[in-house]
Short mmCIF file of C-alpha atoms and ligand atoms in Angstrom, two decimals:
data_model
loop_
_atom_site.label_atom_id
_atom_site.label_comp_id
_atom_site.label_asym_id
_atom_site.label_seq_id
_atom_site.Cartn_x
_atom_site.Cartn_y
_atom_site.Cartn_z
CA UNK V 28 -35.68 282.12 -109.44
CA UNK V 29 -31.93 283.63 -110.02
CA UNK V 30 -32.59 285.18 -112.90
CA UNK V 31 -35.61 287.15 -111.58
CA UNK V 32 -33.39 288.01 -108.58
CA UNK V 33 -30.73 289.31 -110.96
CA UNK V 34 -33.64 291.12 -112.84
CA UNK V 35 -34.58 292.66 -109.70
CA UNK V 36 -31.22 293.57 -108.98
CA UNK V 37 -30.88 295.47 -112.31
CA UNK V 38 -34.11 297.14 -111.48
CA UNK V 39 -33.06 298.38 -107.99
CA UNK V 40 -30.04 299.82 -109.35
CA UNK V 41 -27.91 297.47 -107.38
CA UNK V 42 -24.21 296.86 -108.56
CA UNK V 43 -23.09 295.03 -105.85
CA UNK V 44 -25.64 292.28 -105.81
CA UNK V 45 -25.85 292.14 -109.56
CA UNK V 46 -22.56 291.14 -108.95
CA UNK V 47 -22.68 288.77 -106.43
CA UNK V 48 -25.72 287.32 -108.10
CA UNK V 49 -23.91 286.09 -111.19
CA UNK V 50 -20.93 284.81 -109.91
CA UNK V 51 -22.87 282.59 -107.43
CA UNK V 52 -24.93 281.28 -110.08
CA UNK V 53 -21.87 281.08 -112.27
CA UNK V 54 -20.34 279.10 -109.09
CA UNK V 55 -22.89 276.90 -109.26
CA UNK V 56 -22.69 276.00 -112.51
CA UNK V 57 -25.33 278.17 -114.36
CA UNK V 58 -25.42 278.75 -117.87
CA UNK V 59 -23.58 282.10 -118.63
CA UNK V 60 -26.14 282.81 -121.36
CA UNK V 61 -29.07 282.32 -119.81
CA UNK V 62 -27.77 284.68 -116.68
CA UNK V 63 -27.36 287.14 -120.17
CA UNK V 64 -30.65 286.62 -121.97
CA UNK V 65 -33.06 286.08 -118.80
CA UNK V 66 -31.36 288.21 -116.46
CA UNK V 67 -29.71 291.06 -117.70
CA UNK V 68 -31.31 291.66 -120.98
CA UNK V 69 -34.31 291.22 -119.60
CA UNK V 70 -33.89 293.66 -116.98
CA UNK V 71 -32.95 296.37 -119.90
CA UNK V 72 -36.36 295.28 -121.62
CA UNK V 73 -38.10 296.01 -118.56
CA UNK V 74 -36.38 299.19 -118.07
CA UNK V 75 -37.09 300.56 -121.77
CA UNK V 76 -40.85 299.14 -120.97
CA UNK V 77 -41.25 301.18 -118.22
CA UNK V 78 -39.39 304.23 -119.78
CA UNK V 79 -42.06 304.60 -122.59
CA UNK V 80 -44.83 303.99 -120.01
CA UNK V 81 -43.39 307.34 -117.79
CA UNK V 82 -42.66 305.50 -114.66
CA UNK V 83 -39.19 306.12 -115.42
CA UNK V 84 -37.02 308.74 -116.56
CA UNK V 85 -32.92 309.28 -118.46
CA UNK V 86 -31.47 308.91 -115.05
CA UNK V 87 -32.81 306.06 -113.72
CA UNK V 88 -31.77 304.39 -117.18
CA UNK V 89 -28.47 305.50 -117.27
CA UNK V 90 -28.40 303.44 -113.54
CA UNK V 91 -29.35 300.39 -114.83
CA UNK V 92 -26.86 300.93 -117.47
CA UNK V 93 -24.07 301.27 -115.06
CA UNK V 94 -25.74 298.22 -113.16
CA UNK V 95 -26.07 296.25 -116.16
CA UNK V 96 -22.26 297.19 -117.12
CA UNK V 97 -21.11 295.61 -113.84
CA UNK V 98 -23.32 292.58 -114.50
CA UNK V 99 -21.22 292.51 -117.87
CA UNK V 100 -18.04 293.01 -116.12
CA UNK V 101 -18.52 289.71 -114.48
CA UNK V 102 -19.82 287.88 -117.57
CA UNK V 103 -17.10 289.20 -120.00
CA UNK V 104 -14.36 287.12 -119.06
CA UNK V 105 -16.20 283.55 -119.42
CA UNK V 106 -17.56 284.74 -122.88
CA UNK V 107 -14.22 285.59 -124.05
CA UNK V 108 -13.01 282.32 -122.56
CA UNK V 109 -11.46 280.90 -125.98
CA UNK V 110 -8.27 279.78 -127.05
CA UNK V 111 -8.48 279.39 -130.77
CA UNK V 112 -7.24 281.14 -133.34
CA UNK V 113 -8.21 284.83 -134.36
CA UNK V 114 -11.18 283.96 -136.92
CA UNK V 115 -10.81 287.11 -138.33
CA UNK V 116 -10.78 291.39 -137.59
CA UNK V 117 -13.64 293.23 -136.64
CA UNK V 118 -14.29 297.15 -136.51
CA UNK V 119 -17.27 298.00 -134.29
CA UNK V 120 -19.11 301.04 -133.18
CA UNK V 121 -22.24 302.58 -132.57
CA UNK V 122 -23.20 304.95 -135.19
CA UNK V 123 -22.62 309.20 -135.11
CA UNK V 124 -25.45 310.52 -132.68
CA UNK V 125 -25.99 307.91 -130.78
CA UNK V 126 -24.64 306.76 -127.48
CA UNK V 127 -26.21 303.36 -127.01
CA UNK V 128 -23.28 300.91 -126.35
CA UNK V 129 -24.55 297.92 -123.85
CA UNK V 130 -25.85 295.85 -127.16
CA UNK V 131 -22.71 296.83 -129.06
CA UNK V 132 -20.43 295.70 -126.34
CA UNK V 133 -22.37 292.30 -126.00
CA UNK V 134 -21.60 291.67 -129.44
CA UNK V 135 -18.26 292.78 -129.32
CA UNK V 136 -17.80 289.96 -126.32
CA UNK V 137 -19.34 287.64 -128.08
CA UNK V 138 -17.71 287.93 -131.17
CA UNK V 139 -14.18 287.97 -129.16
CA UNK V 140 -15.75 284.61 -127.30
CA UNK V 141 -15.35 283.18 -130.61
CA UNK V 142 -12.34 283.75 -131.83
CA UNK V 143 -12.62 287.01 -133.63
CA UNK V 144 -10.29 289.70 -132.95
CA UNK V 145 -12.34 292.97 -132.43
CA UNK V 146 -11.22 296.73 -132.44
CA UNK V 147 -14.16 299.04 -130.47
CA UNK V 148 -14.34 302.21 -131.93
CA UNK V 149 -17.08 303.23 -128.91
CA UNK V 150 -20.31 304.86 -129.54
CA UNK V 151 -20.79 308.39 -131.48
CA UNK V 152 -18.68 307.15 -134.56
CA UNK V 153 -18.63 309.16 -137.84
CA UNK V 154 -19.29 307.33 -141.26
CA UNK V 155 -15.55 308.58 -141.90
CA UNK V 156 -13.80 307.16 -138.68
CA UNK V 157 -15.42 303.58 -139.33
CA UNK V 158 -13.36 303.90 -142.50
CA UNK V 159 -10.43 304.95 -141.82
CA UNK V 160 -9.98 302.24 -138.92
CA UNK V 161 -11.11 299.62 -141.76
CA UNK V 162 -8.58 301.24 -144.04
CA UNK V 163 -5.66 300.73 -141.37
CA UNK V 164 -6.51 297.67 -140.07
CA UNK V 165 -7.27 296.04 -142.68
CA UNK V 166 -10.47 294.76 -141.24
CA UNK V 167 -12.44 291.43 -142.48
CA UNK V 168 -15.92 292.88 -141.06
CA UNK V 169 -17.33 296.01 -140.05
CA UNK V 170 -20.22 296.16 -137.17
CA UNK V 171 -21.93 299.20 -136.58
CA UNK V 172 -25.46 300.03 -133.90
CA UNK V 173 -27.83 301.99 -133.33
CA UNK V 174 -30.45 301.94 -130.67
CA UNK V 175 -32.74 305.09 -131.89
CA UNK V 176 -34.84 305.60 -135.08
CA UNK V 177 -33.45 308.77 -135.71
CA UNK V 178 -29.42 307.41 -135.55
CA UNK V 179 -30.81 303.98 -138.20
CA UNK V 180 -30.28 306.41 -141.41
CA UNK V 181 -26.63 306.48 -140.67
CA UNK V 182 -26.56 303.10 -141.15
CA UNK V 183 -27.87 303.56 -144.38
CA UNK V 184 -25.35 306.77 -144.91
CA UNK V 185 -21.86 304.52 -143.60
CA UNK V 186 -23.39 301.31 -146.02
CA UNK V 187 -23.35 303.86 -148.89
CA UNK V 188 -20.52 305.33 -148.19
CA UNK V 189 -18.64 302.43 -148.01
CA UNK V 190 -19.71 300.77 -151.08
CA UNK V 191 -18.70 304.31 -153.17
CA UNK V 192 -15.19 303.64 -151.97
CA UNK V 193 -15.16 300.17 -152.34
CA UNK V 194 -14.09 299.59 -148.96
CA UNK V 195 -14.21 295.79 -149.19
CA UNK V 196 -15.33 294.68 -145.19
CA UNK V 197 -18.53 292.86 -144.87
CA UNK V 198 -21.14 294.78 -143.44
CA UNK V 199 -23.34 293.93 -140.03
CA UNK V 200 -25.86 296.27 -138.72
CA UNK V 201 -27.96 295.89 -135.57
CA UNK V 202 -29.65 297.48 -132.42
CA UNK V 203 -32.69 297.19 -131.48
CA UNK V 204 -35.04 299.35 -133.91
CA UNK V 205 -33.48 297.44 -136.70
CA UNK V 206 -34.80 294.88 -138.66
CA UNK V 207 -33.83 292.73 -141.51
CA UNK V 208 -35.40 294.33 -144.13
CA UNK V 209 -34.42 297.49 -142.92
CA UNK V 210 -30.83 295.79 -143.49
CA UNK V 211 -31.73 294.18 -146.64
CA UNK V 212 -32.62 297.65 -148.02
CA UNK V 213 -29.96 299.30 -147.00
CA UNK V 214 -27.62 296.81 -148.44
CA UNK V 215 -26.01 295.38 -145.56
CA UNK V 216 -23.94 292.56 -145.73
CA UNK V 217 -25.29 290.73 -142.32
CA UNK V 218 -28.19 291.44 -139.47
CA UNK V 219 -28.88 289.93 -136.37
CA UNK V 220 -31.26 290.65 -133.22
CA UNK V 221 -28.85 289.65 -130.67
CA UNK V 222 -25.45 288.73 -129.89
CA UNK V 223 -25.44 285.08 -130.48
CA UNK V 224 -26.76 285.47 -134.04
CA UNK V 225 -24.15 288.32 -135.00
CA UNK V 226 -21.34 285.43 -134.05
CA UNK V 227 -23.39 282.87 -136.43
CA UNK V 228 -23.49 286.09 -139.61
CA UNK V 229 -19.77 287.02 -138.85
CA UNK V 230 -18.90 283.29 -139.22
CA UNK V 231 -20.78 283.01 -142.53
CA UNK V 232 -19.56 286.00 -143.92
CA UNK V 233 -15.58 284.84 -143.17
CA UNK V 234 -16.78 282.03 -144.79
CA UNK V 235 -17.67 283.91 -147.61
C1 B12 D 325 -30.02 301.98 -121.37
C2 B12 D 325 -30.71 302.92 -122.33
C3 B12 D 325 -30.19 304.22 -122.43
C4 B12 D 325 -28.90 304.66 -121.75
C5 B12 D 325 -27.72 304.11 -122.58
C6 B12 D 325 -26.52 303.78 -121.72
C7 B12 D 325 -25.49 303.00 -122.48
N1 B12 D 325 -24.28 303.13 -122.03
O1 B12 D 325 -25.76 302.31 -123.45
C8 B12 D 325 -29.02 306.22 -121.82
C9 B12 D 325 -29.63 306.73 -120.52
C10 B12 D 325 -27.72 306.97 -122.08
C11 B12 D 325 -30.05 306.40 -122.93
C12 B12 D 325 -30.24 307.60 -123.57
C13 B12 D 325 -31.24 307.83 -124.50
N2 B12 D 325 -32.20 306.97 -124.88
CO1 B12 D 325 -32.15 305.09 -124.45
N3 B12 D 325 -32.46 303.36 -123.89
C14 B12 D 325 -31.85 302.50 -123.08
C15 B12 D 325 -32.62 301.15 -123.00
C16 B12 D 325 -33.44 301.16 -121.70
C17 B12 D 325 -31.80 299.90 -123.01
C18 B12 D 325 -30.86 299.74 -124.20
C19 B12 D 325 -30.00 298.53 -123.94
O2 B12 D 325 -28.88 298.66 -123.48
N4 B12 D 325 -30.58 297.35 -124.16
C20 B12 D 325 -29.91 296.07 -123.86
C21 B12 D 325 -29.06 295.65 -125.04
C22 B12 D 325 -28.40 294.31 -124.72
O3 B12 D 325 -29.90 295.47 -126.18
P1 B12 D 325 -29.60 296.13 -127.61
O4 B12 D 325 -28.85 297.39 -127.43
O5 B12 D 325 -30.86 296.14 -128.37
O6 B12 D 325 -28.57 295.12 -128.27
C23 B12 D 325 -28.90 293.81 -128.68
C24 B12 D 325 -29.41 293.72 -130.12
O7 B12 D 325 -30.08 294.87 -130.56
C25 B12 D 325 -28.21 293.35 -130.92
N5 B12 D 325 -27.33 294.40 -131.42
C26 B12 D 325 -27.02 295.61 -130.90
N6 B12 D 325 -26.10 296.22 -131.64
C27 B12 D 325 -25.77 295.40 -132.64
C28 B12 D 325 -24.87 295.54 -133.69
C29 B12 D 325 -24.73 294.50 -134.61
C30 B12 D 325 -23.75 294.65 -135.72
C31 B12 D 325 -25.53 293.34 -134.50
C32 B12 D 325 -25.42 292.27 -135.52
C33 B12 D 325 -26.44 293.20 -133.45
C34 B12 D 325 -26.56 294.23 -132.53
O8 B12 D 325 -27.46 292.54 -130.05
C35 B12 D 325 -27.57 293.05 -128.71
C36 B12 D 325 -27.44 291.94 -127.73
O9 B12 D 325 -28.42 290.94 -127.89
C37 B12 D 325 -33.52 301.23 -124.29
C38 B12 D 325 -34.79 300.39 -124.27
C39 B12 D 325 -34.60 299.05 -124.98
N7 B12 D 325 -35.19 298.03 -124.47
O10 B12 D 325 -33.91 298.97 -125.99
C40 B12 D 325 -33.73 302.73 -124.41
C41 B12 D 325 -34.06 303.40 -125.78
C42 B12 D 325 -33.21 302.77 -126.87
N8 B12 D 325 -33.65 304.78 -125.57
C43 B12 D 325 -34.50 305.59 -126.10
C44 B12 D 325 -34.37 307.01 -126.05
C45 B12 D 325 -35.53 307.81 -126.60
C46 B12 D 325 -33.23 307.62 -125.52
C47 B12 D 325 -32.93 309.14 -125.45
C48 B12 D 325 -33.28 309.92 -126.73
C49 B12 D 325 -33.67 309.66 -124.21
C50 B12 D 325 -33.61 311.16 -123.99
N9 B12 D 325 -34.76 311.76 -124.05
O11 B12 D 325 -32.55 311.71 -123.79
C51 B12 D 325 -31.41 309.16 -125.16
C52 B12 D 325 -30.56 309.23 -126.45
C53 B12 D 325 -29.09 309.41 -126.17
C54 B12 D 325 -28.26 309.18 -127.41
N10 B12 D 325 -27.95 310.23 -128.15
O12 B12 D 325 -27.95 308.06 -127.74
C55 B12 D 325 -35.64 304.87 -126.82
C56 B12 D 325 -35.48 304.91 -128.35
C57 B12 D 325 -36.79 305.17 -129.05
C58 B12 D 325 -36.62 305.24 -130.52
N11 B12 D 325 -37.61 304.72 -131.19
O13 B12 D 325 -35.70 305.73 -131.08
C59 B12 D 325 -35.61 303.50 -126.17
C60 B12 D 325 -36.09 302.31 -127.08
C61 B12 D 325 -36.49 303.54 -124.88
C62 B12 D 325 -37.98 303.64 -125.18
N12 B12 D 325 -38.71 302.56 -125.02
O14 B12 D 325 -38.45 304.69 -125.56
N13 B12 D 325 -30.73 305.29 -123.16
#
């Protein structure tokens, strides 16, 4: 099965047939999201599986990042294959303390895939910096991550601080830990577990 192989792949650290991988399934007319979901994705479950179990350690998943980034690299331009008009501005980032940026990119494609025009801020982002870059851009949406428990209250922290200063963008959180009533109580405008639902919430919230 190709996607096991790409899985594999992911797993054995291996750029170069990560690489090749993709674009001869893409070649062969394979669906780019289920090279996403089933491959790579997969691979980064299995990685964070056997990360908590011990049989892995930082290194080894900062490979597989670097693999899965060059997995991405391939992907990237057929998501972003679009030629309608922008749909609207989004600010992105992962939150302050964290350096998780794999999901945040993937949304980031996916949300340029669609139409949207998106401005990365990258990973580590202060409360502060998310709003100035709303502030200048005048931003319809702003996105924000984060992969650990300890970086979710900043979430909470940027969604408060926004609302005192009335910033005006809708809100999406995600990231793995987070869940929609985590969202919910933090008064976020839009959640989603993956990529292809944060498309579907930054669509409804242009819609208003
Ligand atoms: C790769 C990885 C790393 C890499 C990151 C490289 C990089 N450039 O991103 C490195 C090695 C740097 C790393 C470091 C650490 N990591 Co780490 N890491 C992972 C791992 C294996 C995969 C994460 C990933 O990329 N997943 C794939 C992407 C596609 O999924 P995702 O990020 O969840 O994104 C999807 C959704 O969540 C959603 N989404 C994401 N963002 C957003 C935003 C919005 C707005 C929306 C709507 C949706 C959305 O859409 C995405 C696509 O579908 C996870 C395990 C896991 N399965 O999550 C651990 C994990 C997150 N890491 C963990 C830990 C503990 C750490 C470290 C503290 C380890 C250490 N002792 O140093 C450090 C912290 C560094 C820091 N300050 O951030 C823990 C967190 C535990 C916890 N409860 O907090 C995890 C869960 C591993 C584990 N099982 O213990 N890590």
């Amino acid at each position: 099965m190709p996607v096991e192989d790409i899985i594999k792949a992911v797993l054995d650290f291996n750029e170069a047939q990560v690489v090749d991988l993709i674009n001869s399934e893409l070649d062969r007319g394979a669906e780019v999201t289920s090279l996403l979901n089933g491959g790579l994705i997969a691979a980064m479950d299995e990685v964070g599986r056997r990360f908590s179990s011990g049989e892995l350690f930082v290194p080894e998943m900062l490979l597989a990042a670097q693999t899965m980034k060059a997995g991405l690299g391939v992907i990237k331009p057929v998501l972003s294959k679009t030629g309608a008009k922008p749909k609207g501005l989004v600010v992105i980032g992962t939150v302050q303390g964290d350096l998780h940026d794999i999901g945040k990119n993937l949304v980031s494609m996916m949300l340029e895939g669609a139409g949207f025009t998106v401005i990365d801020l990258g990973v580590d982002v202060a409360g502060e910096t998310f709003v100035k870059s709303v502030q200048d851009s005048k931003a319809d949406l702003v996105a924000m991550s984060a992969l650990l428990t300890t970086t979710m209250p900043a979430l909470e922290a940027n969604v408060a601080l926004f609302k005192k200063l009335g910033l005006g963008a809708g809100v999406l959180v995600g990231g793995a830990p987070v869940t929609r009533a985590f969202a919910d109580k933090i008064g976020a405008d839009g959640f989603s577990e993956d990529a292809v639902g944060a498309v579907e919430v930054a669509r409804r919230l242009m819609a208003g």
